[in-house]
CSV table of C-alpha atoms in Angstrom, one decimal:
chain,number,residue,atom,x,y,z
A,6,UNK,CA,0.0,0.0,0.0
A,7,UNK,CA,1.3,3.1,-0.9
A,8,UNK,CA,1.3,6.2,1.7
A,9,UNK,CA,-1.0,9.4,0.8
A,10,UNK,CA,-0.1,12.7,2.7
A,11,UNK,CA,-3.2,13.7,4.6
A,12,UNK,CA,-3.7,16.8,3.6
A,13,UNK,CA,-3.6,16.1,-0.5
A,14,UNK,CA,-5.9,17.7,-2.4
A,15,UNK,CA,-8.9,16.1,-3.5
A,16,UNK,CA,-10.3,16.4,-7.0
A,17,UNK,CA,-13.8,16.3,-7.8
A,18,UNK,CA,-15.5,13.3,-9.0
A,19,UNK,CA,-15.3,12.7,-13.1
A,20,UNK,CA,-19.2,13.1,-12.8
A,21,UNK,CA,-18.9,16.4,-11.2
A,22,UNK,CA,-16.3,18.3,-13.8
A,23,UNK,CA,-17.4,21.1,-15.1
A,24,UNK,CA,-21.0,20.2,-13.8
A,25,UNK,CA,-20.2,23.0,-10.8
A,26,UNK,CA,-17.7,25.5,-10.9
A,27,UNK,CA,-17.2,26.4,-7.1
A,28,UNK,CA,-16.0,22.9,-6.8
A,29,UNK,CA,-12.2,24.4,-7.0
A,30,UNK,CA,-12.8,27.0,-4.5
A,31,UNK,CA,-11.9,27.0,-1.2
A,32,UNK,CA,-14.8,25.8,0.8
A,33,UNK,CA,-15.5,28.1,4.2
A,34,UNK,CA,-16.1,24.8,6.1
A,35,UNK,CA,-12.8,23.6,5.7
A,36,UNK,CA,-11.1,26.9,6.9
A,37,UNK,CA,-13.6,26.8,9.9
A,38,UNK,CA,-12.4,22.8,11.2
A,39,UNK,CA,-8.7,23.9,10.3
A,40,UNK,CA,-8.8,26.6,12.8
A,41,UNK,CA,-10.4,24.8,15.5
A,42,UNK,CA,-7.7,24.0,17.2
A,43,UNK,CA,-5.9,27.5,17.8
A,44,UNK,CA,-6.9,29.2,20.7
A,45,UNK,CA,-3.0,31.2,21.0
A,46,UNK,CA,0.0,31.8,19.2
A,47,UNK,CA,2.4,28.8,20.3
A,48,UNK,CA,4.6,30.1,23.5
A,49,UNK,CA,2.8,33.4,23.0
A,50,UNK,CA,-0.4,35.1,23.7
A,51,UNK,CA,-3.9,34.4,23.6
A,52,UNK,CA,-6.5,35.3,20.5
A,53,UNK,CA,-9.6,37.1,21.9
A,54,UNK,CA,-11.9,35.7,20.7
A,55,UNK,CA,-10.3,32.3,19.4
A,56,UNK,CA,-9.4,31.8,16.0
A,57,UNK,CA,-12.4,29.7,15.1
A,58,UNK,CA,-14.9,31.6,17.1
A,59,UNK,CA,-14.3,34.9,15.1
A,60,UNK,CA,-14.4,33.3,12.1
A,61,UNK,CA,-17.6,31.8,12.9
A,62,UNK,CA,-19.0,34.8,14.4
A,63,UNK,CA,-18.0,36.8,10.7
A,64,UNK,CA,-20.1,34.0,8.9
A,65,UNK,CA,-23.1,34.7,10.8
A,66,UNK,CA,-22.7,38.3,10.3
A,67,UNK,CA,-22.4,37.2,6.8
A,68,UNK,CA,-25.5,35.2,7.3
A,69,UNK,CA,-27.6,38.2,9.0
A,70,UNK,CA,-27.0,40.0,5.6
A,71,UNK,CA,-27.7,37.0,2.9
A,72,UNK,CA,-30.0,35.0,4.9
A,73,UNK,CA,-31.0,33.7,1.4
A,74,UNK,CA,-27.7,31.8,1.8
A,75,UNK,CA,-28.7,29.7,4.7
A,76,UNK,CA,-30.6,26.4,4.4
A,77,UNK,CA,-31.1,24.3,7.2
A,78,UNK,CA,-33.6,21.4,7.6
A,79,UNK,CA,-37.0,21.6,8.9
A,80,UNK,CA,-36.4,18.0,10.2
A,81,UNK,CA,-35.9,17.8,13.8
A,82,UNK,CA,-34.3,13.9,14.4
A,83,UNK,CA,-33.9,13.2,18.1
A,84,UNK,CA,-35.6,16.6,19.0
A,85,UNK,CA,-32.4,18.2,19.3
A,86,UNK,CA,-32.9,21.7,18.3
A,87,UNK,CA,-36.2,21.4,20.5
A,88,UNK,CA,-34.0,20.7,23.6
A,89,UNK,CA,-31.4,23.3,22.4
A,90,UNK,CA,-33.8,26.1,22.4
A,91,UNK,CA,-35.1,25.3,25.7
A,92,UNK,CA,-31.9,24.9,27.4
A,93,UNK,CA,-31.1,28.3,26.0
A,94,UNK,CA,-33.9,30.3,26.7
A,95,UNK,CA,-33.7,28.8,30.6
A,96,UNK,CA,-30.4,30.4,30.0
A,97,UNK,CA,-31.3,33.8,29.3
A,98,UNK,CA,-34.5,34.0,32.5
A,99,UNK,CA,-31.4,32.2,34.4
A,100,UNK,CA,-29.5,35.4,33.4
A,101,UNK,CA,-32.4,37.5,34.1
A,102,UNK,CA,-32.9,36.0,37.7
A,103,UNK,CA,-28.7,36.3,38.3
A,104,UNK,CA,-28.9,40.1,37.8
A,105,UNK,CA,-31.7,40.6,40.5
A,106,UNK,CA,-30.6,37.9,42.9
A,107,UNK,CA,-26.9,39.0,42.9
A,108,UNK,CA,-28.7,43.0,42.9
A,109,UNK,CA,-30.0,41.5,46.4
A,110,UNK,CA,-27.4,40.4,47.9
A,111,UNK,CA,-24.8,43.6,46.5
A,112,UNK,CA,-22.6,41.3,44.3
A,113,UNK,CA,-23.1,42.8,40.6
A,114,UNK,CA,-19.3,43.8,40.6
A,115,UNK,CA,-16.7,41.7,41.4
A,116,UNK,CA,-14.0,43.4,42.9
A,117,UNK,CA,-10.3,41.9,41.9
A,118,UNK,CA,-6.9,43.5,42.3
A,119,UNK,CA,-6.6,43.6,38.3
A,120,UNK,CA,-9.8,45.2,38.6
A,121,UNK,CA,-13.7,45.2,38.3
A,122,UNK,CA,-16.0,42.8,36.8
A,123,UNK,CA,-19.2,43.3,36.5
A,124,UNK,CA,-22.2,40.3,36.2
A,125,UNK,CA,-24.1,41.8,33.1
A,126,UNK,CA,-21.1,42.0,31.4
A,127,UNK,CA,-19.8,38.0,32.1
A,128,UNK,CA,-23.4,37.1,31.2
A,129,UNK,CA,-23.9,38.5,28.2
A,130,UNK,CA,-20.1,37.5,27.3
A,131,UNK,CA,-21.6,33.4,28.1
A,132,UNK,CA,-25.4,34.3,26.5
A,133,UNK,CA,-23.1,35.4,23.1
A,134,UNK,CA,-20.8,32.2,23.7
A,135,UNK,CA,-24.2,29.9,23.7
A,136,UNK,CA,-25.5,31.5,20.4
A,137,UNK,CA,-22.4,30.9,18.9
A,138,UNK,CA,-21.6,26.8,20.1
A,139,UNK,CA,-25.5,26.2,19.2
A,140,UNK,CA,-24.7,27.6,15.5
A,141,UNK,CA,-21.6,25.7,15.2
A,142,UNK,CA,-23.8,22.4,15.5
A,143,UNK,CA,-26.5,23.3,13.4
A,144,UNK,CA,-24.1,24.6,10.6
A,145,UNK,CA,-22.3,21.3,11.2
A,146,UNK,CA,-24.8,19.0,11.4
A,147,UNK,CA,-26.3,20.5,8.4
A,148,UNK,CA,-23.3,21.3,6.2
A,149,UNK,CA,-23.8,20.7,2.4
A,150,UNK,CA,-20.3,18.4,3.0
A,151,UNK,CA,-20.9,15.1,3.9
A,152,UNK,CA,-19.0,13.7,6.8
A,153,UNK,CA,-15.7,12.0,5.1
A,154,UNK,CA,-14.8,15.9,4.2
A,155,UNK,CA,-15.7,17.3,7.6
A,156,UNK,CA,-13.6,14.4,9.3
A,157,UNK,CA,-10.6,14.9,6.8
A,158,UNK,CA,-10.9,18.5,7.4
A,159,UNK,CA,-11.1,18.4,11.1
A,160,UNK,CA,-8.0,15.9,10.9
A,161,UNK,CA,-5.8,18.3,9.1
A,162,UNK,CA,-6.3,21.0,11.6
A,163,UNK,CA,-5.6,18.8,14.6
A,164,UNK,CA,-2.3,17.4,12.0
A,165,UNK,CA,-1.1,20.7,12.1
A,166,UNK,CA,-2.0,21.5,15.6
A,167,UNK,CA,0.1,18.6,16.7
A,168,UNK,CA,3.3,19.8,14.8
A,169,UNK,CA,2.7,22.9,16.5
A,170,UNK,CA,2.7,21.4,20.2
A,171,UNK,CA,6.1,19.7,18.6
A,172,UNK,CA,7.7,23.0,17.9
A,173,UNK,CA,6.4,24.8,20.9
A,174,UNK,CA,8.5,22.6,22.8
A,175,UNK,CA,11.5,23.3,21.0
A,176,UNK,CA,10.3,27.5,21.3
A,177,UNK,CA,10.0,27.6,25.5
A,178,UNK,CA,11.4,25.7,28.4
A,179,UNK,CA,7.8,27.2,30.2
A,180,UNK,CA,5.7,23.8,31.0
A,181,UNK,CA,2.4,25.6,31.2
A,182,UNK,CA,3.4,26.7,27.7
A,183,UNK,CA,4.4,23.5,26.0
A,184,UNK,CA,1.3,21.6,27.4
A,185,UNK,CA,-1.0,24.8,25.6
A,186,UNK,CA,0.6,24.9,22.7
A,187,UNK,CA,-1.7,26.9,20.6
A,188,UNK,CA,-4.4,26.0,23.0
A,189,UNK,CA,-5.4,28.0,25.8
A,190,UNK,CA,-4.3,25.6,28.3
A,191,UNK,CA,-3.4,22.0,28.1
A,192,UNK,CA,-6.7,20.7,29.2
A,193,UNK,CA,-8.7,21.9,26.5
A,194,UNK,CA,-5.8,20.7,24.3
A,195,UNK,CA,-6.2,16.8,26.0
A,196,UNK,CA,-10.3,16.9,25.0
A,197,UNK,CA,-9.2,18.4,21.7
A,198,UNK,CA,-6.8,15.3,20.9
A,199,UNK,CA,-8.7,13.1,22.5
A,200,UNK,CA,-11.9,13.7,20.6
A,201,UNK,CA,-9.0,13.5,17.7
A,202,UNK,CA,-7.9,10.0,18.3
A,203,UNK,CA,-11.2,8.2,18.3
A,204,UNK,CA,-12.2,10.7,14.6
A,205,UNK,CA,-9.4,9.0,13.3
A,206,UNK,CA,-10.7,5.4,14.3
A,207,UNK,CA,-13.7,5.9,12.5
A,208,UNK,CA,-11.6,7.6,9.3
A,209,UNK,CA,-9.6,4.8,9.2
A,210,UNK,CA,-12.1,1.9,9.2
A,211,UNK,CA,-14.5,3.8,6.7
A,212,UNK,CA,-12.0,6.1,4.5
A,213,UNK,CA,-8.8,5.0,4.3
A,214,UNK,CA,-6.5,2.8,6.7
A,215,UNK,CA,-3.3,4.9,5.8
A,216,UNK,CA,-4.2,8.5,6.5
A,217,UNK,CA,-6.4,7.1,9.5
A,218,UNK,CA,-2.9,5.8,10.9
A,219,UNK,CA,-1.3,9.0,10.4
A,220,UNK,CA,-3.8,10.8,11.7
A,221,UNK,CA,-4.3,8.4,14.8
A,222,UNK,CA,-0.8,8.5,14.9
A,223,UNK,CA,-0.6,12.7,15.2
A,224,UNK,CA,-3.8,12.4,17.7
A,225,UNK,CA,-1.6,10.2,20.2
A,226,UNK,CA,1.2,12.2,20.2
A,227,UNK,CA,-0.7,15.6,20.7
A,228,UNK,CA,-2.3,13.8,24.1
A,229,UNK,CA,0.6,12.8,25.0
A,230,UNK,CA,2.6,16.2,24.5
A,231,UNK,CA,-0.4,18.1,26.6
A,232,UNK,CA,0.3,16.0,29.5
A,233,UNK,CA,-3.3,16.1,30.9
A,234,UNK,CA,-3.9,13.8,33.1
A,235,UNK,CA,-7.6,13.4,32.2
A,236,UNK,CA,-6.8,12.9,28.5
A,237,UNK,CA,-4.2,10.1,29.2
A,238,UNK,CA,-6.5,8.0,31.5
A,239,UNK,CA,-9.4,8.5,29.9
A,240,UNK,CA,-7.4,7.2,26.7
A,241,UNK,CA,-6.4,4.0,28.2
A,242,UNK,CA,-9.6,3.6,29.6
A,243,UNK,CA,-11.7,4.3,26.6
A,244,UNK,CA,-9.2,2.2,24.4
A,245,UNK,CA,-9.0,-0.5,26.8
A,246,UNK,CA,-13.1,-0.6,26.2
A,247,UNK,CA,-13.1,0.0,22.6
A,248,UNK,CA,-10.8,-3.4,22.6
A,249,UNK,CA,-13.4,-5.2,25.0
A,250,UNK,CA,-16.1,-4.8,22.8
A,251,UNK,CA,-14.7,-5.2,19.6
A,252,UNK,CA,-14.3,-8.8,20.7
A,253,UNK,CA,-16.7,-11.3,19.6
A,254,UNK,CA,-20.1,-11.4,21.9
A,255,UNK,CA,-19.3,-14.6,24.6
A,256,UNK,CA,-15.6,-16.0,25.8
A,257,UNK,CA,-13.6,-13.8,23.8
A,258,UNK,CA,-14.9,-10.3,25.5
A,259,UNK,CA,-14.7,-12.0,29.0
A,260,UNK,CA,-10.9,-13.2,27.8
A,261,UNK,CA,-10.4,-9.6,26.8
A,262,UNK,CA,-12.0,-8.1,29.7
A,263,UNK,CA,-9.6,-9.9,32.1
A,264,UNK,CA,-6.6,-8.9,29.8
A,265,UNK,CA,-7.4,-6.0,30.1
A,266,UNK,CA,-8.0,-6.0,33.9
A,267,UNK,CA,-4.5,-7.4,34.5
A,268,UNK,CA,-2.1,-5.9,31.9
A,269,UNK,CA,-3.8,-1.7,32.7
A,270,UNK,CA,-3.2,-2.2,36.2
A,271,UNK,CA,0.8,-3.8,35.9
A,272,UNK,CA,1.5,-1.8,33.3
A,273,UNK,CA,0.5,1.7,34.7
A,274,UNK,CA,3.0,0.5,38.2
A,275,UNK,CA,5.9,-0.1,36.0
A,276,UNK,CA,5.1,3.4,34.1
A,277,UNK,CA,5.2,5.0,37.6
A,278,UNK,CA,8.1,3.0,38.7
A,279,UNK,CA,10.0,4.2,36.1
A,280,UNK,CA,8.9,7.8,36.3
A,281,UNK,CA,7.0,7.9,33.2
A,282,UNK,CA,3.9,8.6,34.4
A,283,UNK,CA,3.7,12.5,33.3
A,284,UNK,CA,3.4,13.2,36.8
A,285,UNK,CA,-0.1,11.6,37.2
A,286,UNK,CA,0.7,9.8,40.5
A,287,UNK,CA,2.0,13.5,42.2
A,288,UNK,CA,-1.5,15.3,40.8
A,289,UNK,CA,-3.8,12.7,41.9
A,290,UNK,CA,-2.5,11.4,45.8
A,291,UNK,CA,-0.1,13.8,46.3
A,292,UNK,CA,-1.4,15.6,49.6
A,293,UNK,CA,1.6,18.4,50.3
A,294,UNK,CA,0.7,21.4,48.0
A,295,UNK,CA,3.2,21.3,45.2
A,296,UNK,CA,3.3,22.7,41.2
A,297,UNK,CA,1.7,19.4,40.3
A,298,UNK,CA,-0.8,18.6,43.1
A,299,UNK,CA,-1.9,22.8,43.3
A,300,UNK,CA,-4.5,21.4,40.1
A,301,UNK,CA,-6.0,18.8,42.5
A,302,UNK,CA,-6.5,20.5,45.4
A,303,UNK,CA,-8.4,23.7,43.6
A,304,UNK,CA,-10.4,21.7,41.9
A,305,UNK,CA,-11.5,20.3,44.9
A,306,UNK,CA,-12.2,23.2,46.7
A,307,UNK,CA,-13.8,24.8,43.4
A,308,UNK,CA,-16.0,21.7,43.1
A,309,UNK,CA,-17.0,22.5,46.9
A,310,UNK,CA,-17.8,25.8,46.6
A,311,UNK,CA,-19.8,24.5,43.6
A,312,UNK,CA,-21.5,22.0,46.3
A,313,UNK,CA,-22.3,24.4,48.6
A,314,UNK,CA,-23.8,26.9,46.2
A,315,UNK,CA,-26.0,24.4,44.7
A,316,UNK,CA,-27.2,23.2,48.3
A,317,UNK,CA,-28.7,27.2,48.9
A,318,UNK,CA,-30.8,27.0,46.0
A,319,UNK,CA,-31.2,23.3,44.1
A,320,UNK,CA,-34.0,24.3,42.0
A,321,UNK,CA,-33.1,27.9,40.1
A,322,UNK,CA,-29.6,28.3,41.4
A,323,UNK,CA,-28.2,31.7,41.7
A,324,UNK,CA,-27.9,32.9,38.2
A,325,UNK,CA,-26.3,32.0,35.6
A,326,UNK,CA,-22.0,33.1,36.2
A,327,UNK,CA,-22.7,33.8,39.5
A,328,UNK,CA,-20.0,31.2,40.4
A,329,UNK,CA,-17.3,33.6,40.0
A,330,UNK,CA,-19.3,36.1,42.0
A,331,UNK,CA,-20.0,34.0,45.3
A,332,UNK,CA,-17.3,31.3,45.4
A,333,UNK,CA,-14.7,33.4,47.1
A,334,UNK,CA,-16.2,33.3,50.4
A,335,UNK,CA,-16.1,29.4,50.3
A,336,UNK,CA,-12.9,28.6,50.1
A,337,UNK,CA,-11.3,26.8,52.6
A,338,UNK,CA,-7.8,24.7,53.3
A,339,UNK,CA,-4.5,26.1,52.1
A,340,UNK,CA,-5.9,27.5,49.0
A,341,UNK,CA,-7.7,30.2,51.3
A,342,UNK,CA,-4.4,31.3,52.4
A,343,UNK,CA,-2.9,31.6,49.0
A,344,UNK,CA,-5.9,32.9,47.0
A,345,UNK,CA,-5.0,36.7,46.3
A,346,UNK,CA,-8.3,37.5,44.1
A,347,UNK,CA,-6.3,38.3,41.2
A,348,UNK,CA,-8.9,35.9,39.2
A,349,UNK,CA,-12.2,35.1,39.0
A,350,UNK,CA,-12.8,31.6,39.7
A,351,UNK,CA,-14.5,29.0,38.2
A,352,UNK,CA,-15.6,25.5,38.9
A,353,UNK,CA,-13.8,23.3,36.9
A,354,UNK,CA,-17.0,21.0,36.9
A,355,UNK,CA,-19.9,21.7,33.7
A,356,UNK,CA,-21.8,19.8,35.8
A,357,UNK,CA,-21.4,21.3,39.3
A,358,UNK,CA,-21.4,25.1,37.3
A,359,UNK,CA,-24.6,24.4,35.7
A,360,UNK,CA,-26.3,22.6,39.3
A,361,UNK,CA,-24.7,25.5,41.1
A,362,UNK,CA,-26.2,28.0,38.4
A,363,UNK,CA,-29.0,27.0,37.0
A,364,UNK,CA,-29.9,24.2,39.5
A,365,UNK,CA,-31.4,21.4,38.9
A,366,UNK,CA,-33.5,22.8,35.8
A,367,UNK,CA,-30.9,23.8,34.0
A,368,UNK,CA,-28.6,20.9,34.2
A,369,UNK,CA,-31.8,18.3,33.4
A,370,UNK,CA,-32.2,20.2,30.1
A,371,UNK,CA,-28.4,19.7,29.5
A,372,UNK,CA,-28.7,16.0,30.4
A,373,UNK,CA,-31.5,15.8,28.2
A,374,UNK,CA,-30.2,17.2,25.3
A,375,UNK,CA,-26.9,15.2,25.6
A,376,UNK,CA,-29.0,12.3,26.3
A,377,UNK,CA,-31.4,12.8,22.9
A,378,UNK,CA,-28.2,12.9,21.1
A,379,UNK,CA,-26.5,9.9,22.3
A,380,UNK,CA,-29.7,7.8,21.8
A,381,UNK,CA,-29.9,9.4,18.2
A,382,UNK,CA,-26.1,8.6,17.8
A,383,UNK,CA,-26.7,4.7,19.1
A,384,UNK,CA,-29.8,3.6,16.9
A,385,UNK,CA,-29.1,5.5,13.3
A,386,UNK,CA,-24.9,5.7,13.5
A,387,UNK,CA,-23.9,2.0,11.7
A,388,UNK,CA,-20.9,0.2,12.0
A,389,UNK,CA,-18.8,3.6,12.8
A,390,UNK,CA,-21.1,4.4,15.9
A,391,UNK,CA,-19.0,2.9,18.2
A,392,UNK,CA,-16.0,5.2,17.9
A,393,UNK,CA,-18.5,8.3,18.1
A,394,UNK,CA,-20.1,6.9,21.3
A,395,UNK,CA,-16.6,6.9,22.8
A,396,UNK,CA,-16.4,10.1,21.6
A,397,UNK,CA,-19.5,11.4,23.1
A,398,UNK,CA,-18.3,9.3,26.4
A,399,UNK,CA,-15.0,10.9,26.4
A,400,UNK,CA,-16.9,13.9,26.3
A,401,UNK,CA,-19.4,13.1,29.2
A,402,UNK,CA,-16.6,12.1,31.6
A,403,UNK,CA,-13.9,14.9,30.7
A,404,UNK,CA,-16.7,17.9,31.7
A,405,UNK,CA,-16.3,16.9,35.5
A,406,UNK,CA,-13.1,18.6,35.0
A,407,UNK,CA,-13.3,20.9,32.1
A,408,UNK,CA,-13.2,24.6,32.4
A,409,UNK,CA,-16.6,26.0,30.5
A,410,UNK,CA,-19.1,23.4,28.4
A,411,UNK,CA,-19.3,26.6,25.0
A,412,UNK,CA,-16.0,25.4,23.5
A,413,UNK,CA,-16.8,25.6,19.6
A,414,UNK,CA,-14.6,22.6,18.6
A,415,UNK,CA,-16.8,20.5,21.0
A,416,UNK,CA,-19.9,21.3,19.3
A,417,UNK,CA,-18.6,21.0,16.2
A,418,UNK,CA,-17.7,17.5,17.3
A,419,UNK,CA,-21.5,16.7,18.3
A,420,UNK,CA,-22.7,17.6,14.9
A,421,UNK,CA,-20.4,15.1,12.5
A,422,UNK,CA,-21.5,12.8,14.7
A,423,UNK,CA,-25.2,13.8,14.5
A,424,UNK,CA,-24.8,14.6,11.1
A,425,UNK,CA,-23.5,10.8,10.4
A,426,UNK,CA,-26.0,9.2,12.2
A,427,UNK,CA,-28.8,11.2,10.6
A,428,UNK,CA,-28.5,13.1,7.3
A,429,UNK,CA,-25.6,9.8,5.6
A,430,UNK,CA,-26.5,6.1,5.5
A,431,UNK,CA,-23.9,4.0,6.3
A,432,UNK,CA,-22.6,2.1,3.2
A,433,UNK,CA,-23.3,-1.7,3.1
A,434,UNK,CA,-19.5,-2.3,2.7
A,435,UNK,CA,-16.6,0.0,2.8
A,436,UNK,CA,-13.2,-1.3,1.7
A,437,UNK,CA,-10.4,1.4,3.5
A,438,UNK,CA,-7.9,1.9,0.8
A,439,UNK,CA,-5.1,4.5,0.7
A,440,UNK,CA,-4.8,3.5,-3.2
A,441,UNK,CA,-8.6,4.6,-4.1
A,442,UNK,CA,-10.4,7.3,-3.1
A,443,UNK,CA,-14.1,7.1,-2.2
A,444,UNK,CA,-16.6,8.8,-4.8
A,445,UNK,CA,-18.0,12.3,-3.2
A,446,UNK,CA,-21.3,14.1,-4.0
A,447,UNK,CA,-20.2,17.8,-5.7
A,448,UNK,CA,-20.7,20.4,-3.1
A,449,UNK,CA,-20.9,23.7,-3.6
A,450,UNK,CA,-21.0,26.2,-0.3
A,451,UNK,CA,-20.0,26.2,3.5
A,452,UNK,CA,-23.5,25.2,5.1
């Protein structure tokens, strides 16, 4: 078999010369996936907003002006834009209720030592952020390109992405640094490659087996340069699944399973034995405050203050970003002592920040909507469905400690997957073949 660079260009099918002239252009989607990833200059600072949210944000401004443009489906599968909508609007009477119950209690202004924050401001900043995640998946989910392109295209930006982690290690000896990369921080870079690694399963058992290594190959090292702790076990443990199942139903799974059950368990020992265990043991048992252990311990008392909150007020909770504006007097342990209120804190927990903020309503309309869509992604997604529900599961498990849940590139994530499981039929049989190229409908525009 001979090797294909992944990011060669594609022709259009004989059928489709001359039959549509935008064919050689450019399309916007592919510029949109490409810039997912970049979130900073490598080793430098930070893009406000990040690269692919401002890009997205001038297509909808282009889309306010030729609304003629934009066609999406009156189809609702799953009821997902029916959950959306009400999760959002919650949202915005959760914002409303915020400004008068932080009004009562004098907390509208959050007083740092870099200066004043105020509540309308932070709310409108996360009422914005929802409008633009929610269009991400809809434009996704209903792009014109089916979801070989969008997968290819979201696999050439997180190709690049990983040489840049490569060469930000080789720019700055600064650790918080080299696990960004051109992310924000290395956590949002671990989800990122993570979501990366199981994209490229599914590319290489349904498009082709060579670029599919290469980019599984570029996802791997990419978790592996960020160093977050949640990526790497969540990788072994969602692998060490994905092998599981992909035995044969009966003696061979509970063969597997036991494998598995012996070899994870020896094998991470000897990785910490060694000292190559990217400082996992020190964050998570480590109990002296150190540079690696400081994570653990503030998410802890984050997720307290979280606990705390949500126990005043389970049904509304206080608003929603009122976090930031009630946690400080929470804080407890040695991270009272060293807190200077410099920042404005955050929970490090979607779910805890939504109980916290929107109590119990809001977070059921999240766990509705994510449940709609993995049921959606189970019954319609084929043969590939497995490696988006480990996907989805990665997802689920890495929010309990993930910064904010209105990262673009995760909702762009959610709609290929929806879009697979409900616009494309899975093909009876697909042959992976870096030597042939799979037949593509013509497409013509972004959406």
């Amino acid at each position: 078999m001979s090797a294909t660079p992944p990011f060669a260009h594609d022709r259009p099918a004989d059928g489709c010369r001359g039959a549509v002239h935008a064919a050689d252009r450019l399309p916007a989607m592919a510029v949109f996936l490409w810039l997912l990833p970049h979130f900073a200059i490598p080793a430098g600072p930070a893009y406000r907003p990040p690269a692919a949210g401002l890009f997205l944000l001038l297509w909808a401004v282009f889309a306010v002006l030729r609304p003629q443009k934009i066609r999406l489906r009156l189809s609702d599968p799953g009821r997902l834009r029916a959950t959306i909508a009400a999760f959002f609007l919650y949202c915005m009477v959760s914002a409303s209720y915020g400004v008068w119950n932080l009004g009562e209690e004098q907390r509208l202004v959050l007083h740092l030592t870099t200066g004043e924050i105020t509540y309308l401001r932070v709310v409108v900043e996360r009422l914005l952020q929802l409008v633009l995640v929610l269009v991400a998946f809809e434009v996704v989910r209903h792009s014109r390109h089916d979801s070989q392109r969008l997968m290819r295209w979201w696999l050439q930006g997180m190709f690049v992405a990983a040489g840049l982690h490569i060469v930000t290690y080789l720019l700055t000896d600064d650790v918080l640094a080299q696990r960004a990369a051109s992310f924000n921080e290395g956590n949002l870079a671990g989800l990122y490659y993570l979501l990366s690694v199981f994209m490229a399963l599914e590319y290489r058992r349904s498009v082709s087996i060579t670029r599919g290594t290469q980019f599984l190959s570029a996802a791997l090292i990419g978790v592996l340069l960020c160093r977050s702790s949640a990526a790497i076990l969540l990788l072994g443990l969602l692998l060490s699944l994905r092998y599981v199942v992909l035995g044969r139903a009966g003696w061979q799974r509970i063969r597997r399973a036991v494998a598995v059950f012996a070899l994870v368990p020896a094998l991470s020992f000897a990785m910490a034995s060694a000292g190559l265990d990217f400082g996992i043991r020190e964050k998570l048992f480590e109990e002296e405050l150190t540079a690696n252990s400081f994570s653990r311990i503030d998410r802890l008392e984050s997720i307290s203050a979280a606990v705390q909150l949500f126990l005043d007020s389970p049904l509304l909770g206080h608003g929603l970003q009122s976090y930031g504006f009630l946690s400080n007097d929470l804080l407890s342990g040695p991270l009272a002592s060293m807190y200077d209120t410099s920042y404005r804190r955050i929970p490090n927990n979607t779910y805890l920040e939504l109980a916290a903020e929107t109590g119990l309503i809001g977070l059921c309309l999240f766990v509705l909507f994510v449940a709609s869509l993995i049921r959606l992604i189970r019954r319609n997604g084929g043969a590939g469905r497995r490696h988006w529900l480990l996907g989805n599961l990665s997802i689920l498990m890495y929010l309990n400690a993930f910064p904010t849940y209105t990262v673009v590139f995760l909702w762009v994530y959610l709609g290929i997957a929806v879009r697979r499981a409900t616009v494309e039929q899975e093909p009876a049989a697909i042959v992976p073949s870096s030597r042939r190229r799979p037949r593509l409908p013509c497409v013509t525009a972004f959406v």
